[in-house]
Every structure is written in C-alpha cells, then in structure tokens.
Amino acid sequence: MVKKDERKPVLKSEMAPSNSTIVFLSYCFLLVLIVAGKRSAIEISEAKADAVAHHYQTVKLSSFLSSSICSPSTKRDKKYGSLKVVHKHGPCSKFSKNIEKPITMEKILTHDQSRVDAIRLRLTTITTTGKKDIKTSMATMPVTSGTLFNSGNYIVTVGMGTPKKDLSLIMDTGSDLTWTQCQPCSSSCYSQQDPMFSPSLSTTYSNISCASPECALLPLATGNMPGCRSSTCVYGIEYGDGSYSVGQFAKEKLTLSKNEELENFMFGCGQSNEGDYGTATGLLGLGSGKLSIVSQTAKKYGKVFSYCLPSTDSDSGYLTFGKSGISRNVKYTPLLTSLRSSTFFNVEMVSMTIGSTRIAMRSSMIMDSGTVITRLPPKAYLALRNTFRAEMTQYPLTKPLSILDTCYDLSNHTDVRMPTISMGFGQNVNVGIQPQGGLIATSRYKMCLAFAGNNDDSEPSIYGNVQQMTTQIVYDLAAGKVGFSTEGCA
C-alpha cells in the first residue's frame, strides 16, 4: 500500500526571502563595508602619523645643558682595563673645580677649527714632504695642538711608574705617541694640576737608546726624525701654532686599573714643553700606529678597544681595552686603508638621513675623538643644512657662531621639535645621532646645528665627538672594522 507523502507543502513565500529582507541584508552588507573602509582609513592615517612621528623628536631644552652634579657611568668594568672618561670642563673633572672663568663655546669652536686645520696639514705634510728633523722642522701633528687641549676633549686617568703616580691624559684616537710632562724641565714646562712625573723616583723607568729599533718608530708617530742625547733617543712633536713637546723616549710601567699593569710601555717623557695645553699632564695615544697604546698592548687585548662618550659634560663615560663589555648589538663597518697616514681610523660614509630625507654622500671619514664638530664635504653639508632648516621653520634663525651657520633662538620655548638624524656607513650600518648630537647649546636658549662644512672636497671629512656621544664605538684593528651600538653609556 502506497502511503501518501505527508510532508508539508512548501509555500512560495518560504522558498525565497522577501524584498524587505533583501534590502535589509544589503544595507547591513554596505554598512559593514563602510565601517571596514573607515577603519582601514583610520589605520592608514595612524600608520602615516606614526611614520611621521618616527622621523621627529621633541626634546626638553634642559637636556642640552650641563648639570653641576656628576653622573658617573655604571657600565665601566673596573677589573679589566677600563678607564672612566670625563669631559675636561664638566663637574666629573677635577680640573673644572679650579677654573674661575668657564671656557666659552666660541673659544671651543675656534680651537676645534685649529685642530681640523692641523689634521689637514698633517695629512698634506706626510703626503708631500715626508718626515722632518726635530731641530729644524715645523711639521704638525693632528692632535694636542697647543690650544687644542682647551677644546672639547675627554680625559682619562692612568698610573705611571713604581710607585704609581696618577696622570690625567687627553684620550685621542688621532695620535699614536703617549706623552706626559716630566721632571726636570730642561727649559720650560706649562702649569698642570697633577704633580709632575719624576723618572728618578720610579724604579721601573728606563730610557730607550738611539740605536734601538723602538727609536726608529718615532717618525711615523710624530712626523719628525728622532734626536739623540747621551745615547738616549729623543722625541719631538711640533705644532702649527708654535707649541711643542720634546723629551726622552722611554719605557715605564703603565697602570690602567688595580689588576691591569703594562710593563715596558713606550712613551714620551717631555722635559721641554711650551703651549697652552691647559692643566692636563699629556696625551694618551689611541691611534693605529705601532707606538699607540692599542698596538703596544696587542698581545693582551688583541688590538681591540671601545669607548662611550657621555651625552653632556656632567656625565661620565668609559674607555675599555679588549672585548670586555662590548654590546651584542654592535654593527660593524670596515676600516679603510689610508695611504696618507697610518695613525687615523678611516671609514666609508655613504649617506645621512634627516627626518625622512636621505642624502647620498660617498666619502672617506676620519673617526676622531678629539674633534668636536663633524666636518662634511661642502655639497653634502649644504644638503644637510638646507634639509634641516626646512624642517625647523617654526623656530627663528639667529646669527651664526664661529663655524656653526645654522642657529636658532629658542628663548620662548621649553622644548624643541627636531628631525631625527642618522649617519650611514659602509655595509649598511646606520647610526642614529642623539638630539644633543644634532643640536648643540651655545647658550641657554641658543641652539645650533652641530655640523660644519669643509671649504673644498680635498679636506678630510671627520666624525666628531659631539655626534659620537652615547654611542659605544668599538675599534677592532685585528679584524679591520669599527662598530657602533647606540645603547648609551649609563
């Protein structure tokens, strides 16, 4: 028996949605699209805003100024060849306590230009004339050039001799020979704050003979041929401004820290010194030549050293020999071989970025701890300056100061909004410059772009210490590279 189909008949109205339902669903779909579109637009707008914000930074003006209180670095390893670095004119330096009238920024910049001129002259002298006799030459060195000790320089304290005597030395990557004033002064010595080193009171001091191979290394380190006095090797460094240091080339125990002593360290014991050297006792040569402390300690530290210069002169940084304390985030660029000098560290600079604008510039650049303001090729500097000015139109320009031609009057402001600046080196290494390396305070409310241009393309480009601040810079001579890490000194 066939059963009837008991399923309920499907009405036509139940088989398809009504017109009102279709309209409602279409409205909902359109509403979803509109909301999604607005959300996408908002996200794109926010992304653009984030991108723009990423290229600018707002900084308190007070952060550009020094404090009267010293803030020491905590990253220095006191056990392994690490020295505290202080700015000569800041509260961390003992020298600043005895200075009645602080040095002006204009004078610092004048001294800085003299140093740059000395570097250029040194390179020209080596290229065109070779080495000179110390009795007749006016050959120049790129460092410690008389008044250059009073510019923006950094000081470390080392121990010399047995028993140890502390000496305050200017750290300088642009010099090989370490030297200090010594007693007795045969003709003249300048005033210094630390007691003068006396070789006769040290049991580990010895002179180097004229016929020794060590004496023959002096020409590359000083630009002058050595002299000879009573069979003792005599060094001589002369400067373009007429200042000089002459004395015995000797060996002595050098103490870096409680557990780090270097025997038979070769240095200059200056017994005739003239010039405006300030109150520092001498210089610590960190160059790449054979007489630098870096080369003399190669077996112990592997020709590796690093330093971090503080962001203001009221902070302290560090100088470390060896690989201790090197950041894992260091990015390296190759060292270039210079045919003009074995002392300087040269790297390839390929670009600068100001805000979102990238400026291509290909140039060999000297890394120099003693030059204050970075020097750039003329066209590259003009591009940097014009781009920076275009980003700072909300602030009134004021008159230039010395070598700084882009200065702003910020007397009506408590902070400044400025574009970010980064330096591009070979091997795709980009180094961000902190705000205090982009603008430099020349007075309480006057800030200037902290770069300067060379007169022509033949002059060397130099990476100055203002732009190096708070960056750990690693010099690995054995591997032929220089590294950068922007994690700070504190």
PDB file of N, CA and C in Angstrom, residues 435-483:
ATOM      1  N   PRO A 435      69.715  63.595  20.074  1.00  0.00           N
ATOM      2  CA  PRO A 435      69.376  65.009  19.873  1.00  0.00           C
ATOM      3  C   PRO A 435      70.528  65.966  20.174  1.00  0.00           C
ATOM      4  N   GLN A 436      71.291  65.673  21.253  1.00  0.00           N
ATOM      5  CA  GLN A 436      72.404  66.543  21.622  1.00  0.00           C
ATOM      6  C   GLN A 436      73.560  66.468  20.630  1.00  0.00           C
ATOM      7  N   GLY A 437      73.486  65.523  19.687  1.00  0.00           N
ATOM      8  CA  GLY A 437      74.473  65.457  18.621  1.00  0.00           C
ATOM      9  C   GLY A 437      73.997  66.127  17.350  1.00  0.00           C
ATOM     10  N   GLY A 438      72.704  66.481  17.320  1.00  0.00           N
ATOM     11  CA  GLY A 438      72.153  67.208  16.183  1.00  0.00           C
ATOM     12  C   GLY A 438      72.179  68.701  16.411  1.00  0.00           C
ATOM     13  N   LEU A 439      71.794  69.096  17.611  1.00  0.00           N
ATOM     14  CA  LEU A 439      71.857  70.491  18.029  1.00  0.00           C
ATOM     15  C   LEU A 439      72.810  70.617  19.204  1.00  0.00           C
ATOM     16  N   ILE A 440      73.552  71.709  19.243  1.00  0.00           N
ATOM     17  CA  ILE A 440      74.461  71.960  20.350  1.00  0.00           C
ATOM     18  C   ILE A 440      74.102  73.304  20.974  1.00  0.00           C
ATOM     19  N   ALA A 441      74.044  73.343  22.304  1.00  0.00           N
ATOM     20  CA  ALA A 441      73.693  74.573  23.013  1.00  0.00           C
ATOM     21  C   ALA A 441      74.911  75.487  23.080  1.00  0.00           C
ATOM     22  N   THR A 442      74.789  76.674  22.492  1.00  0.00           N
ATOM     23  CA  THR A 442      75.875  77.654  22.574  1.00  0.00           C
ATOM     24  C   THR A 442      75.617  78.662  23.686  1.00  0.00           C
ATOM     25  N   SER A 443      74.377  78.702  24.160  1.00  0.00           N
ATOM     26  CA  SER A 443      73.994  79.462  25.348  1.00  0.00           C
ATOM     27  C   SER A 443      72.702  78.828  25.853  1.00  0.00           C
ATOM     28  N   ARG A 444      72.081  79.424  26.847  1.00  0.00           N
ATOM     29  CA  ARG A 444      70.915  78.788  27.453  1.00  0.00           C
ATOM     30  C   ARG A 444      69.765  78.596  26.459  1.00  0.00           C
ATOM     31  N   TYR A 445      69.551  79.566  25.572  1.00  0.00           N
ATOM     32  CA  TYR A 445      68.425  79.471  24.647  1.00  0.00           C
ATOM     33  C   TYR A 445      68.843  79.522  23.179  1.00  0.00           C
ATOM     34  N   LYS A 446      70.118  79.400  22.911  1.00  0.00           N
ATOM     35  CA  LYS A 446      70.582  79.404  21.526  1.00  0.00           C
ATOM     36  C   LYS A 446      71.125  78.024  21.177  1.00  0.00           C
ATOM     37  N   MET A 447      70.540  77.407  20.162  1.00  0.00           N
ATOM     38  CA  MET A 447      70.946  76.081  19.717  1.00  0.00           C
ATOM     39  C   MET A 447      71.384  76.149  18.257  1.00  0.00           C
ATOM     40  N   CYS A 448      72.460  75.456  17.934  1.00  0.00           N
ATOM     41  CA  CYS A 448      72.985  75.468  16.570  1.00  0.00           C
ATOM     42  C   CYS A 448      73.120  74.051  16.024  1.00  0.00           C
ATOM     43  N   LEU A 449      72.917  73.913  14.727  1.00  0.00           N
ATOM     44  CA  LEU A 449      73.161  72.642  14.055  1.00  0.00           C
ATOM     45  C   LEU A 449      74.622  72.262  14.254  1.00  0.00           C
ATOM     46  N   ALA A 450      74.862  71.060  14.793  1.00  0.00           N
ATOM     47  CA  ALA A 450      76.213  70.677  15.239  1.00  0.00           C
ATOM     48  C   ALA A 450      77.032  70.005  14.142  1.00  0.00           C
ATOM     49  N   PHE A 451      76.992  70.569  12.954  1.00  0.00           N
ATOM     50  CA  PHE A 451      77.796  70.091  11.830  1.00  0.00           C
ATOM     51  C   PHE A 451      78.408  71.301  11.133  1.00  0.00           C
ATOM     52  N   ALA A 452      79.483  71.072  10.406  1.00  0.00           N
ATOM     53  CA  ALA A 452      80.113  72.146   9.636  1.00  0.00           C
ATOM     54  C   ALA A 452      80.606  71.591   8.312  1.00  0.00           C
ATOM     55  N   GLY A 453      80.723  72.470   7.330  1.00  0.00           N
ATOM     56  CA  GLY A 453      81.184  72.059   6.016  1.00  0.00           C
ATOM     57  C   GLY A 453      82.642  72.392   5.787  1.00  0.00           C
ATOM     58  N   ASN A 454      83.333  71.548   5.034  1.00  0.00           N
ATOM     59  CA  ASN A 454      84.706  71.846   4.626  1.00  0.00           C
ATOM     60  C   ASN A 454      84.699  72.912   3.537  1.00  0.00           C
ATOM     61  N   ASN A 455      85.867  73.506   3.304  1.00  0.00           N
ATOM     62  CA  ASN A 455      85.989  74.520   2.257  1.00  0.00           C
ATOM     63  C   ASN A 455      85.958  73.908   0.862  1.00  0.00           C
ATOM     64  N   ASP A 456      86.552  72.728   0.721  1.00  0.00           N
ATOM     65  CA  ASP A 456      86.551  72.051  -0.575  1.00  0.00           C
ATOM     66  C   ASP A 456      86.649  70.548  -0.356  1.00  0.00           C
ATOM     67  N   ASP A 457      86.512  69.797  -1.441  1.00  0.00           N
ATOM     68  CA  ASP A 457      86.464  68.334  -1.346  1.00  0.00           C
ATOM     69  C   ASP A 457      87.801  67.702  -0.990  1.00  0.00           C
ATOM     70  N   SER A 458      88.887  68.471  -1.066  1.00  0.00           N
ATOM     71  CA  SER A 458      90.196  67.908  -0.733  1.00  0.00           C
ATOM     72  C   SER A 458      90.405  67.792   0.772  1.00  0.00           C
ATOM     73  N   GLU A 459      89.613  68.515   1.554  1.00  0.00           N
ATOM     74  CA  GLU A 459      89.755  68.471   3.008  1.00  0.00           C
ATOM     75  C   GLU A 459      89.100  67.208   3.563  1.00  0.00           C
ATOM     76  N   PRO A 460      89.671  66.643   4.629  1.00  0.00           N
ATOM     77  CA  PRO A 460      89.143  65.379   5.162  1.00  0.00           C
ATOM     78  C   PRO A 460      87.800  65.544   5.860  1.00  0.00           C
ATOM     79  N   SER A 461      86.911  64.583   5.658  1.00  0.00           N
ATOM     80  CA  SER A 461      85.680  64.518   6.440  1.00  0.00           C
ATOM     81  C   SER A 461      86.024  63.896   7.787  1.00  0.00           C
ATOM     82  N   ILE A 462      85.425  64.412   8.854  1.00  0.00           N
ATOM     83  CA  ILE A 462      85.771  63.966  10.210  1.00  0.00           C
ATOM     84  C   ILE A 462      84.497  63.733  11.013  1.00  0.00           C
ATOM     85  N   TYR A 463      84.430  62.600  11.686  1.00  0.00           N
ATOM     86  CA  TYR A 463      83.303  62.270  12.561  1.00  0.00           C
ATOM     87  C   TYR A 463      83.668  62.726  13.964  1.00  0.00           C
ATOM     88  N   GLY A 464      83.065  63.843  14.412  1.00  0.00           N
ATOM     89  CA  GLY A 464      83.451  64.471  15.669  1.00  0.00           C
ATOM     90  C   GLY A 464      82.820  63.861  16.898  1.00  0.00           C
ATOM     91  N   ASN A 465      83.320  64.299  18.068  1.00  0.00           N
ATOM     92  CA  ASN A 465      82.875  63.655  19.305  1.00  0.00           C
ATOM     93  C   ASN A 465      81.469  64.066  19.747  1.00  0.00           C
ATOM     94  N   VAL A 466      80.949  65.198  19.279  1.00  0.00           N
ATOM     95  CA  VAL A 466      79.573  65.559  19.615  1.00  0.00           C
ATOM     96  C   VAL A 466      78.598  64.542  19.028  1.00  0.00           C
ATOM     97  N   GLN A 467      78.858  64.105  17.801  1.00  0.00           N
ATOM     98  CA  GLN A 467      77.995  63.110  17.171  1.00  0.00           C
ATOM     99  C   GLN A 467      78.249  61.701  17.713  1.00  0.00           C
ATOM    100  N   GLN A 468      79.385  61.480  18.333  1.00  0.00           N
ATOM    101  CA  GLN A 468      79.703  60.161  18.880  1.00  0.00           C
ATOM    102  C   GLN A 468      79.087  59.926  20.255  1.00  0.00           C
ATOM    103  N   MET A 469      78.588  60.963  20.897  1.00  0.00           N
ATOM    104  CA  MET A 469      78.115  60.852  22.274  1.00  0.00           C
ATOM    105  C   MET A 469      77.045  59.780  22.444  1.00  0.00           C
ATOM    106  N   THR A 470      77.139  59.042  23.538  1.00  0.00           N
ATOM    107  CA  THR A 470      76.249  57.944  23.973  1.00  0.00           C
ATOM    108  C   THR A 470      76.287  56.730  23.054  1.00  0.00           C
ATOM    109  N   THR A 471      77.179  56.729  22.076  1.00  0.00           N
ATOM    110  CA  THR A 471      77.340  55.565  21.203  1.00  0.00           C
ATOM    111  C   THR A 471      78.575  54.785  21.620  1.00  0.00           C
ATOM    112  N   GLN A 472      78.416  53.485  21.869  1.00  0.00           N
ATOM    113  CA  GLN A 472      79.599  52.664  22.103  1.00  0.00           C
ATOM    114  C   GLN A 472      80.274  52.444  20.759  1.00  0.00           C
ATOM    115  N   ILE A 473      81.517  52.911  20.659  1.00  0.00           N
ATOM    116  CA  ILE A 473      82.274  52.768  19.419  1.00  0.00           C
ATOM    117  C   ILE A 473      83.397  51.777  19.660  1.00  0.00           C
ATOM    118  N   VAL A 474      83.428  50.739  18.850  1.00  0.00           N
ATOM    119  CA  VAL A 474      84.380  49.643  19.009  1.00  0.00           C
ATOM    120  C   VAL A 474      85.388  49.683  17.863  1.00  0.00           C
ATOM    121  N   TYR A 475      86.662  49.730  18.219  1.00  0.00           N
ATOM    122  CA  TYR A 475      87.736  49.699  17.224  1.00  0.00           C
ATOM    123  C   TYR A 475      88.394  48.323  17.285  1.00  0.00           C
ATOM    124  N   ASP A 476      88.188  47.538  16.260  1.00  0.00           N
ATOM    125  CA  ASP A 476      88.774  46.201  16.181  1.00  0.00           C
ATOM    126  C   ASP A 476      89.810  46.223  15.064  1.00  0.00           C
ATOM    127  N   LEU A 477      91.046  46.572  15.422  1.00  0.00           N
ATOM    128  CA  LEU A 477      92.097  46.699  14.414  1.00  0.00           C
ATOM    129  C   LEU A 477      92.476  45.351  13.834  1.00  0.00           C
ATOM    130  N   ALA A 478      92.413  44.307  14.664  1.00  0.00           N
ATOM    131  CA  ALA A 478      92.783  42.974  14.191  1.00  0.00           C
ATOM    132  C   ALA A 478      91.856  42.509  13.074  1.00  0.00           C
ATOM    133  N   ALA A 479      90.575  42.827  13.203  1.00  0.00           N
ATOM    134  CA  ALA A 479      89.595  42.420  12.194  1.00  0.00           C
ATOM    135  C   ALA A 479      89.360  43.505  11.146  1.00  0.00           C
ATOM    136  N   GLY A 480      89.986  44.665  11.319  1.00  0.00           N
ATOM    137  CA  GLY A 480      89.844  45.741  10.344  1.00  0.00           C
ATOM    138  C   GLY A 480      88.451  46.324  10.267  1.00  0.00           C
ATOM    139  N   LYS A 481      87.855  46.638  11.427  1.00  0.00           N
ATOM    140  CA  LYS A 481      86.491  47.154  11.407  1.00  0.00           C
ATOM    141  C   LYS A 481      86.229  48.063  12.606  1.00  0.00           C
ATOM    142  N   VAL A 482      85.217  48.907  12.465  1.00  0.00           N
ATOM    143  CA  VAL A 482      84.750  49.787  13.534  1.00  0.00           C
ATOM    144  C   VAL A 482      83.272  49.501  13.751  1.00  0.00           C
ATOM    145  N   GLY A 483      82.867  49.378  15.030  1.00  0.00           N
ATOM    146  CA  GLY A 483      81.482  49.049  15.336  1.00  0.00           C
ATOM    147  C   GLY A 483      80.771  50.143  16.097  1.00  0.00           C
TER     148      GLY A 483
END
